[in-house]
XYZ file of C-alpha atoms in Angstrom:
389
model
C -11.823 22.574 -55.042
C -8.981 20.073 -55.356
C -6.711 22.417 -53.411
C -9.363 22.761 -50.688
C -9.677 18.983 -50.384
C -5.885 18.617 -50.141
C -5.760 21.256 -47.397
C -8.505 19.495 -45.416
C -6.705 16.132 -45.691
C -3.423 17.717 -44.591
C -5.132 19.400 -41.635
C -6.692 16.115 -40.508
C -3.314 14.380 -40.696
C -1.666 17.088 -38.625
C -4.377 16.862 -35.972
C -4.135 13.049 -35.901
C -0.358 12.873 -35.535
C 0.086 15.866 -33.214
C -2.458 15.149 -30.517
C -0.206 16.147 -27.588
C 0.503 19.718 -28.754
C -2.212 22.357 -29.054
C -2.082 25.192 -31.543
C -0.913 28.453 -30.003
C 0.861 26.500 -27.262
C 4.320 27.687 -26.221
C 7.005 25.104 -27.009
C 10.469 24.926 -25.475
C 13.024 22.452 -26.823
C 15.990 21.632 -24.637
C 18.120 21.822 -27.805
C 17.354 25.541 -27.977
C 18.945 25.880 -24.549
C 22.174 24.158 -25.554
C 21.453 20.472 -24.939
C 23.510 18.088 -27.082
C 22.282 14.651 -28.112
C 25.662 12.931 -27.938
C 25.028 11.118 -24.634
C 28.193 12.652 -23.138
C 27.639 16.405 -22.792
C 25.878 17.443 -19.586
C 22.404 18.689 -20.558
C 21.074 19.220 -17.027
C 21.092 23.044 -17.167
C 19.419 22.997 -20.581
C 16.655 20.705 -19.343
C 16.019 22.878 -16.297
C 16.047 26.062 -18.368
C 13.405 24.631 -20.697
C 11.324 23.653 -17.666
C 11.554 27.123 -16.156
C 10.346 28.610 -19.430
C 7.438 26.170 -19.712
C 6.528 26.539 -16.041
C 6.486 30.318 -16.341
C 4.233 30.390 -19.408
C 0.867 32.083 -19.071
C -0.907 29.348 -21.044
C -0.362 25.735 -22.055
C 3.253 24.819 -22.731
C 5.399 21.959 -23.989
C 8.914 21.036 -22.906
C 10.430 18.978 -25.708
C 13.263 16.454 -25.567
C 14.143 15.713 -29.218
C 15.548 12.460 -30.578
C 18.972 11.451 -29.335
C 20.687 10.650 -26.045
C 20.921 13.435 -23.462
C 23.096 13.046 -20.373
C 21.237 14.542 -17.418
C 22.230 14.694 -13.766
C 19.905 15.106 -10.815
C 17.111 17.510 -11.789
C 14.172 18.942 -9.832
C 11.198 20.373 -11.721
C 9.545 22.536 -9.110
C 6.147 24.158 -9.014
C 3.716 25.685 -8.616
C 3.756 26.936 -12.198
C 2.032 29.803 -13.964
C 1.007 27.340 -16.664
C -1.772 24.984 -15.619
C -1.004 22.521 -18.406
C 2.526 21.417 -19.221
C 3.377 18.613 -21.644
C 6.787 16.979 -21.381
C 7.248 15.379 -24.795
C 10.221 12.999 -24.837
C 11.239 11.718 -28.263
C 14.752 10.742 -27.210
C 16.460 9.246 -24.163
C 17.425 10.903 -20.902
C 20.566 9.157 -19.663
C 21.700 9.212 -16.053
C 25.335 9.523 -15.007
C 26.733 6.115 -14.148
C 26.538 6.863 -10.423
C 24.114 9.367 -8.903
C 25.401 8.698 -5.388
C 22.951 9.497 -2.614
C 20.664 11.590 -4.805
C 17.390 10.001 -3.679
C 15.571 11.111 -6.822
C 17.048 11.498 -10.277
C 14.182 13.277 -12.070
C 11.833 14.839 -9.521
C 8.608 16.778 -10.143
C 7.110 18.309 -7.027
C 4.267 20.707 -6.280
C 3.169 20.636 -9.915
C -0.311 20.393 -11.404
C -1.528 19.391 -14.860
C 1.791 17.884 -16.033
C 1.809 15.127 -18.676
C 4.890 13.105 -19.638
C 4.627 11.406 -23.027
C 6.873 8.844 -24.691
C 10.615 8.511 -24.652
C 13.054 6.626 -22.452
C 14.746 7.295 -19.130
C 17.873 5.184 -18.607
C 18.989 5.006 -14.968
C 22.235 3.094 -15.692
C 22.022 1.317 -12.363
C 24.298 -1.645 -13.081
C 27.367 -0.247 -11.284
C 25.376 0.327 -8.090
C 23.875 -3.163 -8.261
C 27.364 -4.643 -8.689
C 28.568 -2.711 -5.646
C 25.694 -4.060 -3.561
C 26.253 -7.612 -4.834
C 29.907 -7.401 -3.801
C 28.913 -6.386 -0.269
C 30.852 -3.126 -0.430
C 29.847 0.190 1.112
C 27.651 1.680 -1.617
C 25.837 4.923 -2.320
C 22.128 4.983 -1.553
C 21.168 5.354 -5.212
C 18.233 7.149 -6.799
C 14.736 6.508 -8.103
C 14.426 7.460 -11.760
C 11.164 9.419 -12.049
C 9.295 10.792 -9.023
C 6.127 12.875 -8.728
C 5.677 14.232 -5.224
C 2.892 16.391 -3.743
C 1.377 16.927 -7.182
C -2.033 16.810 -8.842
C -3.574 15.789 -12.185
C -0.549 13.962 -13.577
C -0.273 11.721 -16.655
C 2.621 9.424 -17.573
C 2.016 7.763 -20.934
C 4.124 5.659 -23.288
C 7.297 6.028 -21.220
C 10.069 3.429 -21.121
C 12.209 3.203 -17.985
C 15.313 1.029 -17.981
C 17.849 0.043 -15.330
C 16.865 2.419 -12.546
C 19.241 2.416 -9.569
C 16.223 2.111 -7.262
C 12.492 2.505 -7.961
C 11.617 3.319 -11.560
C 8.480 5.437 -11.048
C 7.375 6.862 -7.685
C 3.989 8.478 -6.996
C 4.168 10.075 -3.540
C 1.609 12.392 -1.959
C -0.284 12.936 -5.211
C -3.937 13.154 -6.226
C -5.248 12.226 -9.667
C -2.502 10.293 -11.473
C -2.754 8.188 -14.637
C 0.095 5.874 -15.633
C -0.607 4.143 -18.934
C 1.226 2.038 -21.501
C 4.600 2.192 -19.768
C 7.423 -0.296 -20.183
C 9.789 -0.926 -17.278
C 12.827 -3.193 -17.489
C 15.687 -4.179 -15.187
C 17.428 -7.522 -14.594
C 15.712 -9.984 -12.311
C 18.629 -9.808 -9.847
C 18.724 -6.000 -9.592
C 17.965 -5.047 -5.958
C 15.217 -2.615 -4.909
C 14.242 -1.747 -8.466
C 10.468 -1.617 -7.933
C 8.642 -0.797 -11.139
C 5.954 1.589 -9.857
C 5.651 2.620 -6.212
C 2.557 4.432 -4.922
C 2.255 5.874 -1.427
C 0.305 8.612 0.308
C -1.692 9.125 -2.882
C -5.301 8.906 -4.030
C -7.144 8.370 -7.314
C -4.239 6.693 -9.096
C -4.824 4.547 -12.197
C -2.188 2.229 -13.696
C -3.115 0.525 -16.974
C -1.318 -1.316 -19.749
C 2.067 -1.744 -18.032
C 4.765 -4.258 -18.929
C 7.146 -4.597 -15.979
C 10.273 -6.748 -15.715
C 12.391 -5.940 -12.692
C 14.274 -7.207 -9.646
C 11.723 -6.259 -6.991
C 7.979 -5.567 -6.858
C 6.430 -4.827 -10.222
C 4.032 -2.513 -8.385
C 4.323 -1.710 -4.677
C 1.667 0.037 -2.624
C 2.750 1.988 0.435
C 0.996 3.611 3.407
C -1.711 6.200 2.838
C -2.802 4.929 -0.579
C -6.534 5.130 -1.374
C -8.584 4.564 -4.518
C -5.931 2.804 -6.593
C -6.911 1.017 -9.817
C -4.446 -1.360 -11.520
C -5.415 -3.036 -14.792
C -3.793 -4.991 -17.620
C -0.336 -5.432 -16.122
C 2.211 -8.015 -17.279
C 4.670 -8.738 -14.456
C 7.812 -10.854 -14.505
C 10.500 -11.304 -13.512
C 9.933 -9.555 -10.200
C 8.302 -9.920 -6.804
C 4.714 -9.426 -7.980
C 2.164 -6.781 -7.007
C 2.516 -6.005 -3.306
C 0.552 -4.008 -0.794
C 3.268 -3.251 1.732
C 5.321 -3.648 3.540
C 3.075 -1.833 6.018
C 3.254 -1.266 9.756
C 6.922 -0.382 10.131
C 5.839 2.646 12.143
C 3.130 2.693 14.795
C 1.286 5.778 13.512
C 1.433 4.726 9.874
C -1.526 5.397 7.565
C -3.584 2.570 6.086
C -4.411 1.396 2.557
C -7.990 1.390 1.287
C -9.943 0.722 -1.931
C -7.397 -1.009 -4.159
C -8.365 -3.019 -7.252
C -6.036 -5.199 -9.326
C -7.850 -6.344 -12.463
C -6.492 -8.479 -15.297
C -2.836 -9.135 -14.525
C -0.432 -11.812 -15.763
C 2.470 -12.973 -13.598
C 5.264 -14.972 -15.222
C 8.011 -16.590 -13.167
C 7.626 -14.117 -10.315
C 8.447 -14.674 -6.662
C 4.930 -13.627 -5.658
C 1.696 -12.908 -7.423
C -0.794 -10.964 -5.292
C 0.785 -10.127 -1.939
C -0.055 -8.200 1.230
C 2.940 -7.804 3.546
C 3.087 -6.252 7.029
C 5.722 -5.971 9.718
C 5.318 -8.155 12.788
C 5.110 -5.269 15.242
C 2.422 -3.017 16.799
C 0.830 -0.523 14.423
C -2.364 1.415 13.807
C -2.197 0.807 10.050
C -4.842 -1.149 8.126
C -5.703 -2.689 4.761
C -9.340 -2.834 3.685
C -11.484 -2.862 0.582
C -9.121 -4.743 -1.748
C -10.144 -6.673 -4.870
C -7.783 -8.983 -6.778
C -9.522 -10.358 -9.866
C -8.920 -12.016 -13.244
C -5.255 -12.878 -12.736
C -3.149 -15.499 -14.513
C -0.229 -17.158 -12.723
C 2.516 -18.814 -14.768
C 4.980 -20.725 -12.571
C 4.681 -18.259 -9.687
C 6.307 -19.168 -6.362
C 3.576 -17.668 -4.126
C 0.516 -16.865 -6.245
C -1.657 -15.605 -3.349
C -0.014 -14.588 -0.085
C -0.674 -12.534 3.033
C 2.428 -12.307 5.221
C 1.925 -10.494 8.530
C 5.163 -11.693 10.053
C 7.621 -9.701 7.963
C 10.750 -9.109 10.033
C 13.890 -8.806 7.897
C 17.004 -9.900 9.710
C 14.919 -10.679 12.828
C 15.683 -7.170 14.088
C 13.190 -4.929 15.879
C 10.249 -7.305 15.646
C 10.955 -10.940 16.606
C 8.121 -12.652 18.474
C 5.805 -9.644 18.057
C 2.375 -9.647 16.454
C 1.378 -7.339 13.623
C -1.081 -4.627 14.547
C -2.088 -4.013 10.927
C -5.766 -4.896 10.536
C -6.569 -6.604 7.225
C -10.233 -6.877 6.235
C -12.408 -7.095 3.155
C -9.992 -8.673 0.674
C -11.566 -10.485 -2.313
C -9.805 -12.875 -4.692
C -11.879 -13.662 -7.794
C -10.972 -15.749 -10.849
C -7.305 -16.459 -10.134
C -5.925 -19.343 -12.153
C -2.731 -20.823 -13.549
C 0.314 -22.626 -12.173
C 2.209 -22.414 -8.909
C 5.930 -23.128 -8.587
C 5.379 -24.336 -5.014
C 2.973 -26.831 -3.499
C 1.267 -24.176 -1.358
C -0.298 -21.665 -3.739
C -2.547 -19.849 -1.239
C -0.856 -18.784 1.999
C -2.642 -16.639 4.584
C -0.223 -16.092 7.474
C -2.195 -13.476 9.386
C -1.666 -11.736 12.712
C -2.483 -13.649 15.893
C -3.664 -10.485 17.651
C -5.410 -8.991 14.602
C -6.686 -11.860 12.424
C -7.567 -11.271 8.774
C -11.333 -10.936 8.373
C -13.659 -10.802 5.404
C -11.374 -12.776 3.108
C -13.242 -13.986 0.016
C -12.077 -16.675 -2.382
C -14.052 -17.369 -5.554
C -13.047 -19.457 -8.566
C -9.436 -20.033 -7.559
C -7.913 -22.618 -9.892
C -4.206 -23.103 -9.275
C -2.156 -26.189 -10.044
C 1.192 -27.497 -8.889
C 2.578 -29.895 -11.437
C -0.336 -32.001 -12.631
C -2.420 -31.704 -9.455
C -4.350 -29.043 -7.590
C -2.138 -26.890 -5.407
C -2.605 -26.623 -1.653
C -3.224 -23.786 0.800
C -2.223 -22.768 4.294
C -4.241 -20.554 6.620
C -3.406 -19.018 9.991
C -5.717 -16.574 11.752
C -7.850 -15.925 8.652
C -11.621 -15.848 8.408
C -13.912 -15.513 5.403
C -15.795 -17.393 2.699
C -14.913 -19.584 -0.259
C -16.913 -20.584 -3.293
C -16.327 -22.097 -6.691
C -13.364 -24.394 -7.268
C -11.037 -23.192 -4.533
C -7.610 -24.541 -3.587
C -8.599 -26.161 -1.284
C -12.228 -25.259 -0.422
C -11.631 -25.875 3.305
C -9.016 -23.119 3.657
C -11.474 -20.651 5.162
């Protein structure tokens, strides 16, 4: 009986600590394909060989990256796969070469379904590219660290991404994506290092993210619908941004986005919608920003429909992006500028259906101010100031 009890306890412990691997599941370690954890030997072929084996499995499969540092160049994990459930278990660190050049994507999954990435670290080693850009030299385009494109039913959980050359995580053309408990870090002066970028995708959930970077913590591009963002700590960075939108005339819109329970610390922006000042058929509608804390944020709440970098291609034009049905509820904290709420909407397509409720933002020891152009809506509760709309 004692032996039976010991066996049951051992079985329960195994089940508890091994919840990402199912019994009878095929497992493929990159070490078995020759990968070396010294951080210097090129393990790209080993990683791709393990993927091919997992992808070709008849049933569930795991691709395993053991502890250690593995140098990996540009790698594409292509589907569709025979296996409908693939777990990528990373216990070590995937390290990029110091310069990926014009790669575009470092680690790219495309046309895959039922892929889950758990744990580990991806190190983009982007500092040399940032230094090149800062010096004003002719630089390579750089690469995003982890991209899922044209894929379905994806999970990214417990991943750490550091020092990406460009965007850290990209979700492009996907349906059904969960990003949870990720940690993203890059210096505050690192250019174009967005934490998570979502575009052309639907039913995406981002929860429990800590993001410190040199650009948007989360950026939302054209064609995004049904996006849920919750429990995000952002800063340094440029905040959570919808846009920029409207660069192209036939661009898709953004619809049904919720940002719930976010903390912004020392960021350039908090909750931002940004569109180009040029004609477009794009739109933004059905957006809820709620339960956010601002800590010394330069622009806590901002809609900018006159985005025109370098005054090229759009000076003196009016944005065609139609913004409607945007609610701001329970936003409080401190602004680093006197104007904490800034709605600079399109003259030809004014913002409509803007709702402000319980907005409590201070500048120094006094209530912050607001600025409104071409915006219409309602305000209730203690708003800064209540006459903005």
